[in-house]
Coordinates of C-alpha atoms and ligand atoms in Angstrom, one line a residue:
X1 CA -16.0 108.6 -8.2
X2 CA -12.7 108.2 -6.4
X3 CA -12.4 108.0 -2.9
X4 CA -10.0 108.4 0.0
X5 CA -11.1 107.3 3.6
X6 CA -8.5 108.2 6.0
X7 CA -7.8 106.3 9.1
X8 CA -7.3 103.1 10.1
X9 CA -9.5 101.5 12.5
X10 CA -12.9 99.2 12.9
X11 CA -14.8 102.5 11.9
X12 CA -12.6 103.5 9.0
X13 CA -13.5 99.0 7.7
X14 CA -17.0 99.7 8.2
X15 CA -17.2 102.8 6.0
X16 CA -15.0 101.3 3.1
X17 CA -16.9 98.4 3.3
X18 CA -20.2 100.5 2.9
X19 CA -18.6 103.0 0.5
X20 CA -17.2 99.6 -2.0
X21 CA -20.9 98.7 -2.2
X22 CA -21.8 102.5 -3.8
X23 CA -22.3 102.1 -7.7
X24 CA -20.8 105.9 -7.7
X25 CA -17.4 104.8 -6.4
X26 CA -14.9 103.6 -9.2
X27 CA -11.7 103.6 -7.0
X28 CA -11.3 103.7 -3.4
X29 CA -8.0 104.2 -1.6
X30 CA -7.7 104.1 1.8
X31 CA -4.8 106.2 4.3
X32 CA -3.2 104.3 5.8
X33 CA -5.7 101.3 6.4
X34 CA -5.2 98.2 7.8
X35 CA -5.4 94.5 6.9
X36 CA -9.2 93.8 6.4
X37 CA -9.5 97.4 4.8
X38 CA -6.8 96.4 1.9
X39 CA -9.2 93.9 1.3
X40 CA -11.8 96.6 0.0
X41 CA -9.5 99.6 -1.0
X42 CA -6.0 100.0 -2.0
X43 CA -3.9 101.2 1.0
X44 CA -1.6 104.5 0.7
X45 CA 1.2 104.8 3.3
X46 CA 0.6 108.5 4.7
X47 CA -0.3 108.5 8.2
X48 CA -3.7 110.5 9.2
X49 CA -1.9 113.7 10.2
X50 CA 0.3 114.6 6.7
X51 CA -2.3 116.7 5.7
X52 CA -0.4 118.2 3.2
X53 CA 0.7 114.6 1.8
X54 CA -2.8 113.4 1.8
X55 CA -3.7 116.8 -0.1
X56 CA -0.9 116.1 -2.8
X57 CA -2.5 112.6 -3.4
X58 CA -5.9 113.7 -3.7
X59 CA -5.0 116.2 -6.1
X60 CA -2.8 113.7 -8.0
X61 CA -5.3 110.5 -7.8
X62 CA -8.0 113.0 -9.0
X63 CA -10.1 112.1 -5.6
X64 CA -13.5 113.5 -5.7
X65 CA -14.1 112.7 -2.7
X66 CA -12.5 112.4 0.7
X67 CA -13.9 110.9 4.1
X68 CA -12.1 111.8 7.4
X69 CA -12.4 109.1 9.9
X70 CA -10.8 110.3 12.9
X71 CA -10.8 113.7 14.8
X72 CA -7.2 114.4 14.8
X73 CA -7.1 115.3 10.9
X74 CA -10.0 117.5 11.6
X75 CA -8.7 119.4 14.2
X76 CA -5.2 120.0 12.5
X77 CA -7.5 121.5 9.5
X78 CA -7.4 119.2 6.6
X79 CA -10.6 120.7 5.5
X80 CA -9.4 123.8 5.3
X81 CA -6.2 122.6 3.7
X82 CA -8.2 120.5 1.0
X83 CA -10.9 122.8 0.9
X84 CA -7.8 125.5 0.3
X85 CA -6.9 123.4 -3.6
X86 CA -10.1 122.9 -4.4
X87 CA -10.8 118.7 -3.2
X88 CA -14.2 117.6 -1.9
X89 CA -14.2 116.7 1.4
X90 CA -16.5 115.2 4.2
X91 CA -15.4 116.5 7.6
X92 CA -15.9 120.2 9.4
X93 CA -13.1 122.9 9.2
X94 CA -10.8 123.3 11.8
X95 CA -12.7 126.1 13.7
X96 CA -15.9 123.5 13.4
X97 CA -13.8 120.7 14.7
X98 CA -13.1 122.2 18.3
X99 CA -16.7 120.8 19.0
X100 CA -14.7 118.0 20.0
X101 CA -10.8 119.3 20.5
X102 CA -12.0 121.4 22.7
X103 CA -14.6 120.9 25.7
X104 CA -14.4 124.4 27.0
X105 CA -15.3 126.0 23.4
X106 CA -18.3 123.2 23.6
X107 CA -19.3 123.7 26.9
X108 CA -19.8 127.9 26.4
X109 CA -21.5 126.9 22.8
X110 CA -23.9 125.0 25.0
X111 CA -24.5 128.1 27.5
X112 CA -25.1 130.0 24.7
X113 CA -27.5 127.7 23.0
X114 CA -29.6 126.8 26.6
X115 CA -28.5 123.1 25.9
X116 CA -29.4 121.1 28.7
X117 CA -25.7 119.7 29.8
X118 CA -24.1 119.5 33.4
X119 CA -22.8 122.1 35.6
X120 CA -19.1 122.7 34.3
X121 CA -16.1 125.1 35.2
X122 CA -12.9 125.8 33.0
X123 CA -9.4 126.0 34.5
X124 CA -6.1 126.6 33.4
X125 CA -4.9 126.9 37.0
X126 CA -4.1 122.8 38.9
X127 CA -5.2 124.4 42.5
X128 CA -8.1 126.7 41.5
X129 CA -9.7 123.5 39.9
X130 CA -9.0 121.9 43.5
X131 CA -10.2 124.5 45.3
X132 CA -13.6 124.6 42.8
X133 CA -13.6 121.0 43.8
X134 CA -13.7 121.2 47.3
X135 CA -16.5 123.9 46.6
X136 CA -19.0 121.7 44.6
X137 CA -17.6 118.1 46.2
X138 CA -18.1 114.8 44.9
X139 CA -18.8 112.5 42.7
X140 CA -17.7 115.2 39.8
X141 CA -16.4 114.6 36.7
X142 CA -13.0 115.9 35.4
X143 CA -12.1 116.4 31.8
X144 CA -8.3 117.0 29.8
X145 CA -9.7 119.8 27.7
X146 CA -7.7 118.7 24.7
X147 CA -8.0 115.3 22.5
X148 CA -6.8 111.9 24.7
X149 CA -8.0 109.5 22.7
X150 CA -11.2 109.0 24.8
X151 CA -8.8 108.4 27.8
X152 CA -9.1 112.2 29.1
X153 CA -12.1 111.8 31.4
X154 CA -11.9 111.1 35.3
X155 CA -15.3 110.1 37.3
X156 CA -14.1 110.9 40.8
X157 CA -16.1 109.4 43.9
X158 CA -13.8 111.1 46.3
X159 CA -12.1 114.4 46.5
X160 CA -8.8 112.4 46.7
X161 CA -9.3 110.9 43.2
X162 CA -10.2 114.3 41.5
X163 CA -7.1 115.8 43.0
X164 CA -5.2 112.9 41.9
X165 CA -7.2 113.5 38.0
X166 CA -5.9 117.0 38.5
X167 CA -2.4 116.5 39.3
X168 CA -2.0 114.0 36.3
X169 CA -3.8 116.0 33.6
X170 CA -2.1 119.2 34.6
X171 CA 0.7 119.0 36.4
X172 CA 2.4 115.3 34.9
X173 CA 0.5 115.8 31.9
X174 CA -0.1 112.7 31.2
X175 CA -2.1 114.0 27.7
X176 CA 0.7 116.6 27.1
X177 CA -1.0 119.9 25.8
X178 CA -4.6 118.2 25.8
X179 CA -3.8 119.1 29.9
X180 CA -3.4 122.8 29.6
X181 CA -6.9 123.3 31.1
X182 CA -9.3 121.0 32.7
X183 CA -13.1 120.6 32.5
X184 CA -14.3 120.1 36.0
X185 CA -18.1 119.1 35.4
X186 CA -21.3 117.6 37.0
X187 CA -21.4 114.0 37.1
X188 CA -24.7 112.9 35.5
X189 CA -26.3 110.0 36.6
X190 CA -28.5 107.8 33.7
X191 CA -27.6 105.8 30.6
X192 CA -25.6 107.1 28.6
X193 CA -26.0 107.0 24.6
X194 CA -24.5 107.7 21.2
X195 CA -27.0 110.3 19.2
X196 CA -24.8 110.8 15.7
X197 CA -26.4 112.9 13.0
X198 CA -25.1 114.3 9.7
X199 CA -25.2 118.0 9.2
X200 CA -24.1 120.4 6.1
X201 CA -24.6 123.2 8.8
X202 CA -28.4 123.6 8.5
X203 CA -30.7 120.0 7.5
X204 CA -29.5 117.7 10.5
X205 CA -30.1 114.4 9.1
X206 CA -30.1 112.0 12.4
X207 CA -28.7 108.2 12.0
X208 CA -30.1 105.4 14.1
X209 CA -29.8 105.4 17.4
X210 CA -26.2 104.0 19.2
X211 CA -25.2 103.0 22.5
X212 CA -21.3 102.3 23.4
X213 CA -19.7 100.5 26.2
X214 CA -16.7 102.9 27.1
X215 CA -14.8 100.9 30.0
X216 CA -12.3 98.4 29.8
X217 CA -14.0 95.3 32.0
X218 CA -18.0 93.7 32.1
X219 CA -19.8 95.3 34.8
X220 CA -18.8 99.0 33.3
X221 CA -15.9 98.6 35.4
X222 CA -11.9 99.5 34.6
X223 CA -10.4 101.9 33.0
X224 CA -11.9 104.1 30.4
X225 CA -11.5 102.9 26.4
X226 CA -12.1 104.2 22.8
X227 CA -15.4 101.8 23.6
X228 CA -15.1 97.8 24.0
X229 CA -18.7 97.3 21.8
X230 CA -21.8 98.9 20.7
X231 CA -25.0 98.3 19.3
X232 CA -27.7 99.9 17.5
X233 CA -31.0 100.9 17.9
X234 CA -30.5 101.8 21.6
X235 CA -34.0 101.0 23.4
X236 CA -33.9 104.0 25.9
X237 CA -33.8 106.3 22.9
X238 CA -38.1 106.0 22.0
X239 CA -39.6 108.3 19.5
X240 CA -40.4 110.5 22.4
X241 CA -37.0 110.9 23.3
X242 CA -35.4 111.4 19.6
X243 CA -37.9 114.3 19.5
X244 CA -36.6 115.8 22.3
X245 CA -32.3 115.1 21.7
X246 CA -33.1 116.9 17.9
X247 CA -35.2 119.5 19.2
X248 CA -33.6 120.3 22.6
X249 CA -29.5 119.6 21.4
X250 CA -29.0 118.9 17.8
X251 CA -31.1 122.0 16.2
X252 CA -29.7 124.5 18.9
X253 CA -26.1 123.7 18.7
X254 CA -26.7 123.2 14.5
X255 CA -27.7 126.9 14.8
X256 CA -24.7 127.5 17.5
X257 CA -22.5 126.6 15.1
X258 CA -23.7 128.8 11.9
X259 CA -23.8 131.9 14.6
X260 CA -20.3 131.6 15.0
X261 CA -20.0 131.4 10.8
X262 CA -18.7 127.8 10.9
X263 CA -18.9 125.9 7.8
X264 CA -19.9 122.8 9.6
X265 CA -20.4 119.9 6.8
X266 CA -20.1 116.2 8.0
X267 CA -20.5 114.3 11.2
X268 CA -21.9 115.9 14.2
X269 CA -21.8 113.2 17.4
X270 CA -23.5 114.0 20.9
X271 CA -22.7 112.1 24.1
X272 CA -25.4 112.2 26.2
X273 CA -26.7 110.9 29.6
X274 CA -30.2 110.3 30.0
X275 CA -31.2 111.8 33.3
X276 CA -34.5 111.6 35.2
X277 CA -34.7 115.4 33.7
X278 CA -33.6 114.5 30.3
X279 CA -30.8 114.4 27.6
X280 CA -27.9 116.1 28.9
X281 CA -24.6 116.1 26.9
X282 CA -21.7 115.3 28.1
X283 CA -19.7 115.7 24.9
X284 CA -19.4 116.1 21.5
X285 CA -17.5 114.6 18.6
X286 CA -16.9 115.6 15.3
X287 CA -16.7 112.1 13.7
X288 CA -18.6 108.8 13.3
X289 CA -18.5 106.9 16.7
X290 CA -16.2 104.0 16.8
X291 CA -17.2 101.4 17.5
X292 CA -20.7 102.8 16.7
X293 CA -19.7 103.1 13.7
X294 CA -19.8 99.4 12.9
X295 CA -23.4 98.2 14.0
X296 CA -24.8 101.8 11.7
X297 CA -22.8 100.6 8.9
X298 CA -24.1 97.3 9.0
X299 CA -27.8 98.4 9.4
X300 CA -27.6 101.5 6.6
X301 CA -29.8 100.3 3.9
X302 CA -29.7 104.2 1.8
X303 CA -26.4 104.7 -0.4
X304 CA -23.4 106.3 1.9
X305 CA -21.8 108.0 -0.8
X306 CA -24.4 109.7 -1.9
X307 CA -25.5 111.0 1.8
X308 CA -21.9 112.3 2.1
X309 CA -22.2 113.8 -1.6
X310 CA -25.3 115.7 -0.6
X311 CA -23.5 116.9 3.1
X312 CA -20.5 118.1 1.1
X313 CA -22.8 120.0 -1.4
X314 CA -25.2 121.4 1.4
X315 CA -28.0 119.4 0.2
X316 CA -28.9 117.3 3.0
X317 CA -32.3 118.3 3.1
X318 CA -32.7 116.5 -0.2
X319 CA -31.9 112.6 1.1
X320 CA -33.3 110.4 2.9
X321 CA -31.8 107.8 4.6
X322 CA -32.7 103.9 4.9
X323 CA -32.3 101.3 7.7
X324 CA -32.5 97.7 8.1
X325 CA -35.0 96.7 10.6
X326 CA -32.4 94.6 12.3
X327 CA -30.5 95.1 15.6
X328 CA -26.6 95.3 14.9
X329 CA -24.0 94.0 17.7
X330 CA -20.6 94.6 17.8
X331 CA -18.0 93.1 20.3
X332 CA -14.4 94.5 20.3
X333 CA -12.1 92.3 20.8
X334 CA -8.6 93.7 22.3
X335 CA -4.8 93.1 22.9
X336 CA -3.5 92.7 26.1
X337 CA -3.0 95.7 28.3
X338 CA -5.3 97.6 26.0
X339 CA -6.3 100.7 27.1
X340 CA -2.7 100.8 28.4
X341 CA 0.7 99.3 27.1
X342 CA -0.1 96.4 24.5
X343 CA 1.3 94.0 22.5
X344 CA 2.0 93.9 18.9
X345 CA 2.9 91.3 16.6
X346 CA 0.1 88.5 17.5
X347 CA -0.7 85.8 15.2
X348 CA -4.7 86.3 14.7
X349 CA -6.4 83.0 14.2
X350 CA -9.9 81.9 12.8
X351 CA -10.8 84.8 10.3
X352 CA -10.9 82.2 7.3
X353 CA -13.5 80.7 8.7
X354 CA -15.8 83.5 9.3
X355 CA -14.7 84.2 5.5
X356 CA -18.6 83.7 4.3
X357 CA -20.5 84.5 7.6
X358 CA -23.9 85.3 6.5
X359 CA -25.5 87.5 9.4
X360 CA -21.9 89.6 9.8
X361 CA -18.5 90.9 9.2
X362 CA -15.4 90.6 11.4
X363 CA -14.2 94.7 11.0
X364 CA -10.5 94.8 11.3
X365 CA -8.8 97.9 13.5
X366 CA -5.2 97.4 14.7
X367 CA -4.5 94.6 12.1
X368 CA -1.4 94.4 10.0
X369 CA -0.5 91.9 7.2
X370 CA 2.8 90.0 7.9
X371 CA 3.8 87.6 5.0
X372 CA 0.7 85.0 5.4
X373 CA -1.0 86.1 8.8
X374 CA -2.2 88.8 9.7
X375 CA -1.4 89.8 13.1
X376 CA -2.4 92.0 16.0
X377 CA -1.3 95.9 15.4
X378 CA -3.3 98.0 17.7
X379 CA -5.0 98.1 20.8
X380 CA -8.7 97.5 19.8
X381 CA -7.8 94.5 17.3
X382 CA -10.8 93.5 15.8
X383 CA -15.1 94.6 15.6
X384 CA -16.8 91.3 15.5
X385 CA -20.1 92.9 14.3
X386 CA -23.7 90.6 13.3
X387 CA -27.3 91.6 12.7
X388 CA -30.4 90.2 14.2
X389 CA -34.2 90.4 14.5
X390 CA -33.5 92.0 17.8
X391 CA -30.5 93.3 20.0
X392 CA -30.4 90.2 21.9
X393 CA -30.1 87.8 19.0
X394 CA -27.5 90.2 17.3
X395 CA -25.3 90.1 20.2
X396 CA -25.9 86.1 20.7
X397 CA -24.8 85.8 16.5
X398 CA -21.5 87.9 17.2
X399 CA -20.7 86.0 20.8
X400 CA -21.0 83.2 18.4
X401 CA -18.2 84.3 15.9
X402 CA -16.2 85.7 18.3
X403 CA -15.6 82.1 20.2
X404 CA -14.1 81.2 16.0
X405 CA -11.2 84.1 16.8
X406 CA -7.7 83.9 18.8
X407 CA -4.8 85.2 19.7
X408 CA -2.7 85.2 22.6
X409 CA -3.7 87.8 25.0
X410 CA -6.7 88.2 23.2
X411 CA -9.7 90.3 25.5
X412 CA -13.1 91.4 25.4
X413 CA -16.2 91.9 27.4
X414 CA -18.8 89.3 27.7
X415 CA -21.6 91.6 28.4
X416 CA -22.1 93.7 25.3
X417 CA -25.4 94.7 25.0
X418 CA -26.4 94.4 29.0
X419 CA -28.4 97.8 28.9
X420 CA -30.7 96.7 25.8
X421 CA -31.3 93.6 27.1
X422 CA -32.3 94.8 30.4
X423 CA -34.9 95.9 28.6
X424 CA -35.9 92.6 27.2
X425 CA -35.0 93.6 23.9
Ligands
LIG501 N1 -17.1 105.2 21.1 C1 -16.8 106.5 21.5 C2 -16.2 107.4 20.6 O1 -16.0 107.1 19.4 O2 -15.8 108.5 21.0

């Protein structure tokens, strides 16, 4: 088969170095990539949002199959569009995809579907969203309804800062149209964790359990990020508790979906707390986590092409799917500034000699190739990602690799992993 991945991040490397190991795949291109990905897959220059340039090159490279990494394809309706000339691809429709660009559209699908999820109200008015505030007080959570680049949520601990969340998001907007209405929501307390499935609209086939680290600093303190690590299996999701997230969340909003005569065929992602009453989402996504992505990848023992195959052709209930015992780490490391303003341009040094590490890979994100370096490009700049017989020694393996890498400015947390291994893992 030939394949397109499009994107250009630690989660896009992960799948095309997953998807190079398929015996199905004969060529595999990759829009518009990045440094370690061109090691794997040829890269084509089209940026993730020409979805009609990315259609033309599928039909003219005879692509059997496409995989959409990130949500903002999905959401300006490449499906339909490919779907539209015929082309295979892995990823929901437009009208599927507002499980993600939209958290109002998700947050009624939930109230239809008795989901267990926080208390939430929608407003496209700045002072009746201050006004609900003042009603419900604090801590509360507000939410950009449209896509910010994981950036859109505000915890608020004082009425001050959700008024502040709400003058930014709709009145400066800071997230342009993503601002036009706010989420103002419950703030959940408990551990949060990643719960990422793949559906063709009716099997929901469940990957291993993930757990992100979404703030900027150790501690879970700073701003808010894309996520600084992850790691996978997540201890606080037991049999018990998988049981409940498929029966209580993925099967009712699976069914949600198909009410609503969605063709829904590819990833299906819930963010949930886990309260002292539960799993309660906070969110969905409508792709593969990243950087959740990168410990899965490394763990998935069954073919990914052929999962995807079977999604695409609504025959998920026919797979199974395979993973390595192992615990996967994965520490991002970052430019400076990242999440805001960063540099570009940095000299990365040390990758050659992580070249054969045997327990993991160094995933590239916002890498570039400039004449013999390759150099930062991005904000999250690489996923230094290792296996072990447990959490704590996958984490320990990737610490170990990351103190190989440089660059100036270069940033990450030092306790990936804490939750897991307060847990003894
Ligand atoms: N790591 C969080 C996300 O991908 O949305």
């Amino acid at each position: 088969m030939n394949i397109l991945i499009i994107g250009s991040g630690g989660r896009e490397h992960a799948l095309a170095w997953k998807i190079r190991q398929s015996a199905h795949v004969k060529r595999l291109f990759c829009a518009p990539g990045n440094a370690g990905i061109a090691q794997v897959a040829d890269l084509v220059p089209l940026v993730v949002d020409d979805v009609a340039g990315l259609a033309r090159f599928a039909r003219d490279e005879r692509i059997d199959l496409t995989v959409v990494g990130p949500e903002l394809p999905l959401t300006l309706g490449i499906a339909d569009e490919f779907q539209r000339h015929g082309l295979r691809i892995f990823g929901p429709t437009r009208a599927g995809a507002r499980i993600e660009g939209s958290k109002a559209f998700t947050k009624e699908l939930l109230r239809r579907q008795n989901v267990p999820t926080g208390f939430f109200s929608t407003f496209s008015d700045a002072d009746e969203a201050v006004r609900y505030v003042h009603e419900v007080g604090v801590p509360i959570v507000i939410k950009a309804d449209g896509l910010a680049a994981g950036k859109g949520v505000f915890i608020c601990q004082t009425v001050k800062d959700a008024e502040d969340a709400i003058d930014e998001v709709m009145r400066t907007r800071i997230f342009g149209d993503a601002g036009e209405r706010v989420v103002v929501e419950e703030f959940l307390e408990g551990e949060e964790v990643s719960f990422i499935a793949l559906t063709d609209g009716h099997t929901v086939l469940p990957l291993a359990s993930s757990q992100d680290h979404k703030r900027a600093f150790d501690g879970d303190t700073g701003p808010n990020t894309g996520g600084m690590g992850a790691y996978s299996p997540a201890p606080v999701v037991t049999p018990a508790l998988h049981a409940r997230i498929m029966a209580e969340v993925m099967e009712p909003v699976v069914h949600g979906l198909r009410d609503l005569k969605l063709d829904y065929r590819g990833v299906l992602y819930a963010g949930l707390t886990i309260t002292a009453a539960g799993p309660k989402v906070l969110e969905f996504n409508a792709r593969f986590g990243d950087p959740e992505c990168q410990p899965l990848m490394l763990r998935l023992k069954s073919d990914l092409v052929q999962l995807m195959d079977a999604c695409v052709d609504g025959r998920l209930n026919e797979v199974r799917i395979d993973w390595d015992e192992r615990a996967a780490a994965c520490v991002v490391l970052a430019a400076a500034g990242y999440p805001g303003n960063y540099e570009k341009g940095k000299v990365i040094r040390g990758l050659e000699a992580l070249r054969g590490w045997q327990n993991g890979v160094v995933f590239h994100g916002g890498t570039a190739q400039r004449d013999d370096a390759i150099v930062t490009n991005g904000g999250r700049v690489l996923g230094v990602t290792a296996l072990g017989p447990t959490v704590r020694d996958a984490v320990t393996e990737a610490y170990l690799a990351v103190e190989q890498l440089h660059w100036d400015g270069i940033h990450y947390r030092r306790d990936i992993g804490y939750h897991a291994l307060e847990r003894h893992t």
